[in-house]
Short mmCIF file of C-alpha atoms and ligand atoms in Angstrom, two decimals:
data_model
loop_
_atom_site.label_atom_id
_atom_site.label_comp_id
_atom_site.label_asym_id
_atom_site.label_seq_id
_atom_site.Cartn_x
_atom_site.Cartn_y
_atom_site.Cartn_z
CA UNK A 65 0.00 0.00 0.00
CA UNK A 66 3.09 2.47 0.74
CA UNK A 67 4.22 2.92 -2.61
CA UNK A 68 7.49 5.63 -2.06
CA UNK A 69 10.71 5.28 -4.14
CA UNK A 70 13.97 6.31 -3.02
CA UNK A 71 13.90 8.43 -6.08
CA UNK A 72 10.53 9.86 -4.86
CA UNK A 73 12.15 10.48 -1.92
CA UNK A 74 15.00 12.33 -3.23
CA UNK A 75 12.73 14.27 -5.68
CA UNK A 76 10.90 15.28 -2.29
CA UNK A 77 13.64 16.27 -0.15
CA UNK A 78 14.82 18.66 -3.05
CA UNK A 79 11.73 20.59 -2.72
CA UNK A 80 13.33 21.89 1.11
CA UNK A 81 11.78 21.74 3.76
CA UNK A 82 13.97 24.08 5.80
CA UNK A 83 16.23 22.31 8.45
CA UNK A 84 14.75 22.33 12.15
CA UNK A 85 17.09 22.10 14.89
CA UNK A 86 17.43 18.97 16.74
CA UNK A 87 15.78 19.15 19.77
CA UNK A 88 14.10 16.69 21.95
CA UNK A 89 11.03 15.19 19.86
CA UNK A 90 7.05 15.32 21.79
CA UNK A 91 4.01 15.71 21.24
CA UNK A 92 2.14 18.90 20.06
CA UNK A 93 4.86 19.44 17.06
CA UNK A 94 7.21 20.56 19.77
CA UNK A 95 10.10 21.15 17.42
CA UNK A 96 9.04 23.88 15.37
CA UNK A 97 9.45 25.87 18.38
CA UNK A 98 13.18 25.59 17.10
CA UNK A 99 12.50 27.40 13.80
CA UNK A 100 13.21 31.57 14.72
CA UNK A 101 10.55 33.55 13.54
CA UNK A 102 10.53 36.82 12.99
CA UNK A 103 8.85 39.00 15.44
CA UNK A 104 5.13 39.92 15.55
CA UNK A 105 5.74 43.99 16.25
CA UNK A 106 6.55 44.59 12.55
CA UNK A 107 2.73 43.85 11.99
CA UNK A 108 0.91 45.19 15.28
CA UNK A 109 -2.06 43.78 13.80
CA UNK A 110 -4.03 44.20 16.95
CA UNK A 111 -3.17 48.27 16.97
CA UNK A 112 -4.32 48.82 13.53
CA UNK A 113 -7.44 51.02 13.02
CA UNK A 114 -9.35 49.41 9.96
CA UNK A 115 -9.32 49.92 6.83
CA UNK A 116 -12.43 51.64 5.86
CA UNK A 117 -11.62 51.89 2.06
CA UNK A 118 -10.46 48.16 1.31
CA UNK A 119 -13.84 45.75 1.01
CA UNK A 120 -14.52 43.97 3.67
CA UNK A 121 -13.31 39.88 2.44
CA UNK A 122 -16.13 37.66 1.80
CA UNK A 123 -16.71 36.04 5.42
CA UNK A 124 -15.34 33.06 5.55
CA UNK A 125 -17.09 30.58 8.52
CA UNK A 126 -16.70 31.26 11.65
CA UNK A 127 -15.83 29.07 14.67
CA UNK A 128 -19.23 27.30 16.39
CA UNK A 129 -20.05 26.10 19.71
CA UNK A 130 -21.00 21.88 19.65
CA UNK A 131 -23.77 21.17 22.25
CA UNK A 132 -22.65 18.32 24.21
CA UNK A 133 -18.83 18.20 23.14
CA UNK A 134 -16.08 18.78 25.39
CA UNK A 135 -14.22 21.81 25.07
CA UNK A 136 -11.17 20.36 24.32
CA UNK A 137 -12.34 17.84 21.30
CA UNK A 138 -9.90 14.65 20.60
CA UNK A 139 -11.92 13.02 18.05
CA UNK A 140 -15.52 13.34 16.61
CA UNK A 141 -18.43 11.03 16.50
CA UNK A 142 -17.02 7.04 16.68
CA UNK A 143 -20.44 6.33 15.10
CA UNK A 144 -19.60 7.12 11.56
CA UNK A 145 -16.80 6.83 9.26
CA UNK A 146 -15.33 9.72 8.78
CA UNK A 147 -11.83 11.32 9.85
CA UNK A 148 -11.02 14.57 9.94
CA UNK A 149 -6.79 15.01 8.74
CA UNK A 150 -5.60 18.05 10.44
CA UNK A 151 -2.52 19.95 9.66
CA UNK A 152 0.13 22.35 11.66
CA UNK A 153 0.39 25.43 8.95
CA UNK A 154 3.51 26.35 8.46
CA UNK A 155 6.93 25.70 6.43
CA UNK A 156 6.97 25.72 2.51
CA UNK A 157 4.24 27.03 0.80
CA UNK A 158 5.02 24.64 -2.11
CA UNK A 159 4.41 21.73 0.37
CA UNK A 160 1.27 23.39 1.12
CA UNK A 161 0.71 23.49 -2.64
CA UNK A 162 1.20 19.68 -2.81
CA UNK A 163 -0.06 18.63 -0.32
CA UNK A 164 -3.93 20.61 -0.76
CA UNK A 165 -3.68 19.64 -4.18
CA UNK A 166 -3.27 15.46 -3.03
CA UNK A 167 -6.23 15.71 -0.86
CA UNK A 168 -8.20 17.68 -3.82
CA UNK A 169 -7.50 14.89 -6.42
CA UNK A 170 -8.72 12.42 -3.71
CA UNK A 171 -12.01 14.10 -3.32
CA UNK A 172 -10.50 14.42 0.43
CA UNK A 173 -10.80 17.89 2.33
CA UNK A 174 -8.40 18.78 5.21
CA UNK A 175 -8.03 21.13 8.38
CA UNK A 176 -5.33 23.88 8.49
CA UNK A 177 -4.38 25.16 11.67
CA UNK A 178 -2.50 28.36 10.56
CA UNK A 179 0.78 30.20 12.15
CA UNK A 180 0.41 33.70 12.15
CA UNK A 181 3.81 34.02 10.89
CA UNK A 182 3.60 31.98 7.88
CA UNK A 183 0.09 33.99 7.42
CA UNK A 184 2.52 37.35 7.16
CA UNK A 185 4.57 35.54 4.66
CA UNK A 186 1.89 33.70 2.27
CA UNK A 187 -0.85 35.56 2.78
CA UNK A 188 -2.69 34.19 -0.22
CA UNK A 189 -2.25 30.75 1.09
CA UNK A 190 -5.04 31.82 3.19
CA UNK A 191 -7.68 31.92 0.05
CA UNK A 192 -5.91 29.23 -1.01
CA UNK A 193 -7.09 26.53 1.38
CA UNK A 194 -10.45 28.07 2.07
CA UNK A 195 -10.89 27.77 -1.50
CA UNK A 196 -10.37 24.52 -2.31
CA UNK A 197 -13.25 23.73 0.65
CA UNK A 198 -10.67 23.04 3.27
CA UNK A 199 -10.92 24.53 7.30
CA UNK A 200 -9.05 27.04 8.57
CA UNK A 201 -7.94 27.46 11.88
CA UNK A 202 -5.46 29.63 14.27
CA UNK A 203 -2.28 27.76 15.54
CA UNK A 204 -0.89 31.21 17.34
CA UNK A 205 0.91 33.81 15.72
CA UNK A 206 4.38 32.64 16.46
CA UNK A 207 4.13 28.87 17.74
CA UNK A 208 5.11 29.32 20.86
CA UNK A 209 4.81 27.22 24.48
CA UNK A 210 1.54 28.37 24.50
CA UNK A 211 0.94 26.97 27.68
CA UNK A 212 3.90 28.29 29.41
CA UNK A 213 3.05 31.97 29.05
CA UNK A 214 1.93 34.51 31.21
CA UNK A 215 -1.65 35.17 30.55
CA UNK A 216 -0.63 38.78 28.74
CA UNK A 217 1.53 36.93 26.19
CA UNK A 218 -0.85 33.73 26.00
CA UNK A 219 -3.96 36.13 25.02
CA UNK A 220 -1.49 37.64 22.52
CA UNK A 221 -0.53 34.80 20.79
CA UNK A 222 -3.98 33.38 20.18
CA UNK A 223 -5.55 37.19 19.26
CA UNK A 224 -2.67 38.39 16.70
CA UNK A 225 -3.24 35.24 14.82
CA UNK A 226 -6.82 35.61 14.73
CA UNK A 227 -6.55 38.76 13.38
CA UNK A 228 -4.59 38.03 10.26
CA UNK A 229 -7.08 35.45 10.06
CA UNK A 230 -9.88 38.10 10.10
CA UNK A 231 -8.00 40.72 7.88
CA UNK A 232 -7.01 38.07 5.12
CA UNK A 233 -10.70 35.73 5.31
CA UNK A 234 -12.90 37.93 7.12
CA UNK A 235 -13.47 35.23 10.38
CA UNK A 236 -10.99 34.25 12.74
CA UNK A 237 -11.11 30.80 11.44
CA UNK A 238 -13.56 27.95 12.96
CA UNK A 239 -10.41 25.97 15.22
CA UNK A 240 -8.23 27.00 17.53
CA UNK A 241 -4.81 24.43 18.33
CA UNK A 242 -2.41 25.50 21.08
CA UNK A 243 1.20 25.48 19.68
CA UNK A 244 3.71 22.90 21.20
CA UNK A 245 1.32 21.20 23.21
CA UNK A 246 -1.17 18.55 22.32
CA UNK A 247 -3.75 20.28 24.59
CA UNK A 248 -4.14 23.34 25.74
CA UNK A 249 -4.01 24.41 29.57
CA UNK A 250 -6.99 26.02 31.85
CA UNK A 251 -5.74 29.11 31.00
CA UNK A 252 -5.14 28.89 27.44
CA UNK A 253 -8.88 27.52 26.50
CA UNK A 254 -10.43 30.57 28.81
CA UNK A 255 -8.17 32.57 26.32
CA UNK A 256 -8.97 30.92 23.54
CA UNK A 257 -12.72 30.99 24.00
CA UNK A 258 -12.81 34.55 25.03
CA UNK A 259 -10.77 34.91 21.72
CA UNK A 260 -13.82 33.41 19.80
CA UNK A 261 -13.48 29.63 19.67
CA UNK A 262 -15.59 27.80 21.86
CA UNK A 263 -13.32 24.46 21.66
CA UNK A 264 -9.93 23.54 21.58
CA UNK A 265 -9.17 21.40 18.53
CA UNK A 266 -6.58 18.43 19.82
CA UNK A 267 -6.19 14.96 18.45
CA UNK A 268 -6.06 11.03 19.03
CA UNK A 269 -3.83 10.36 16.19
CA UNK A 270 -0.41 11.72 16.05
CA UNK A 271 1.17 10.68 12.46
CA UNK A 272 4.79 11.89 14.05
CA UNK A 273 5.31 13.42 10.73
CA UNK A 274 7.65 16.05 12.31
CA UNK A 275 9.74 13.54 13.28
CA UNK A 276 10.66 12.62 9.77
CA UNK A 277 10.48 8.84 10.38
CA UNK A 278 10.03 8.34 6.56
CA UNK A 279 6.96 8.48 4.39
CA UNK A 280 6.22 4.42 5.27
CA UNK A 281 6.34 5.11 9.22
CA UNK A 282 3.92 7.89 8.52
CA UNK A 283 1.55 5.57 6.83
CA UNK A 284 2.01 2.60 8.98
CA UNK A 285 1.39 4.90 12.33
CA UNK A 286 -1.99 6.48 10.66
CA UNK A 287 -3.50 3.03 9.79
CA UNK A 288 -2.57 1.33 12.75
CA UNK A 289 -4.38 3.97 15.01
CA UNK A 290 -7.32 5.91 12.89
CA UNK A 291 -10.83 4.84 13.18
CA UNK A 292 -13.98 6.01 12.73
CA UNK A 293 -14.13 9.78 14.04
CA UNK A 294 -10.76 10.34 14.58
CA UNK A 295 -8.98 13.47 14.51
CA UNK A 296 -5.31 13.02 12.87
CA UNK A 297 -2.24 15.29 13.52
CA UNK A 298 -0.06 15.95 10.49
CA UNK A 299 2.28 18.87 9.61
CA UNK A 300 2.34 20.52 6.65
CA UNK A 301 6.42 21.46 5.65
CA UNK A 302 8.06 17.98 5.73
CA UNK A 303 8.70 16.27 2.82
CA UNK A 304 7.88 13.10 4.21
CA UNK A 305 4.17 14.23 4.73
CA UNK A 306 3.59 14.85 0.95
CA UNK A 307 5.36 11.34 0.04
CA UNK A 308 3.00 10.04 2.65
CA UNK A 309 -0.61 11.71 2.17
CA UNK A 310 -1.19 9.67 -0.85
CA UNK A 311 -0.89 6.29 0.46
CA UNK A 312 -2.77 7.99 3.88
CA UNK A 313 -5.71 8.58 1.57
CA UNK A 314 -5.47 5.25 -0.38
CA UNK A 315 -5.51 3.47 2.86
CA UNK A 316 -8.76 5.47 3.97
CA UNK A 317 -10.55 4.45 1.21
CA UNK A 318 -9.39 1.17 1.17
CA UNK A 319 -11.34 0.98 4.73
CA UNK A 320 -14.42 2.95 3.50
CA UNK A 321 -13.31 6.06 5.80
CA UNK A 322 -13.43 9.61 4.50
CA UNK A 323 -11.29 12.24 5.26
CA UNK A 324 -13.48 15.57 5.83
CA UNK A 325 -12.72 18.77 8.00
CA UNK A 326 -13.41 19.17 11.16
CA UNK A 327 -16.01 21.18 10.99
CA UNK A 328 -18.15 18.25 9.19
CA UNK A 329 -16.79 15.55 11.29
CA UNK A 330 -18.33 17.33 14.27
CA UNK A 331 -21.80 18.67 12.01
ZN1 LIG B 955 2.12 22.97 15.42
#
């Protein structure tokens, strides 16, 4: 079922995905931390008055409270088979490219969880995703320890995101996803909801991507752990993720499962 060639795996690595620093390896994407980004002032989002003469963007949805879910949400229903594929947004846009483009082809639709960084520096990957019927969510503006800040710099994180979000789609995006952390603390999901998102968007599969175990690994650690309603972590930016989404989706099908975004897993 894994069909990737070392020259497939060649011709992927030469696309770059940017070297991370080695650093100890967890959960919650904990490496990109390592990646310096530049810093939020040069775009005080938050302190700019609006635009009045630019039109307004077409709104794009906006997050929406689930009766009876959990703030925090690990997986949807288990009662029907669908699977929501969730990514961390960041890294090369041309592995973005790739990698929306895959699902597209397999009729499959995916969840972006957006860093407010990258937003600065591909804005129109923004439109991009939303257009091709994919959801759109706020991973912080810088991808920080989230959960380790004070509540000043917490609230920051989550609201300068959110506002690129609203300048560039017109919503703030229907998910919010602490950065570096699978879940988000107390503190962080008052934040978050008072930011606009009623739930927390976490996971029960965790792909590993990041790690770079190798397109196969990728594959083998999906399949061996997704089932009906589950909610999988991937990264956009790794090489390894666009030699593995293929085979991912293959495998879905193969076990009548469909890969939708969040927001229908949970509708
Ligand atoms: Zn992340």
């Amino acid at each position: 079922m894994v069909r990737v060639t070392p020259t497939d795996r060649r011709a992927a690595l030469r696309t770059g995905a940017g070297l991370l620093a080695a650093g100890a390896l967890s959960a919650g994407c904990a490496t990109h931390g390592a990646v310096a980004h530049p810093a939020p002032s040069a775009h005080p989002a938050s302190t700019e008055p609006p635009d009045s003469t630019a039109p307004a963007p077409k709104g794009a949805p906006a997050p929406r409270r689930y009766p009876g879910q959990p703030v925090q949400l690990t997986h949807g229903p288990r009662t029907r088979p669908r699977v929501a594929l969730t990514f961390h947004g960041q890294g090369d846009p041309a592995i973005a490219h790739s990698l929306l483009t895959e699902a597209e082809k397999h009729g499959a639709h995916l969840t972006v969880l957006a860093v407010g960084t990258w937003l600065d520096e591909h804005p129109d990957i923004a439109r991009r995703i939303l257009d091709g019927g994919h959801d759109l969510g706020n991973h912080t503006q810088r991808h920080l320890a989230v959960n380790t800040m004070s509540q000043a710099d917490a609230r920051a994180e989550i609201t300068a995101c959110a506002d690129r979000l609203k300048r560039l789609t017109g919503s703030i995006g229907t998910w919010f996803r602490p950065s570096r952390a699978p879940q988000a603390s107390p503190l962080v999901a008052r934040l978050a909801a008072a930011a606009g998102y009623p739930h927390v968007l976490s996971y029960d599969v965790d792909s590993l991507d990041y790690t770079r175990p190798g397109a196969a690994a990728i594959v083998r650690k999906v399949a061996a752990e997704v089932r009906d309603g589950s909610v999988v972590s991937m990264h956009f930016g790794y090489p390894d993720t666009v030699l593995a989404l293929p085979a991912v989706l293959e495998e879905l099908t193969r076990r009548g499962l469909t890969a939708v975004t969040t927001t229908e897993l949970f509708s």
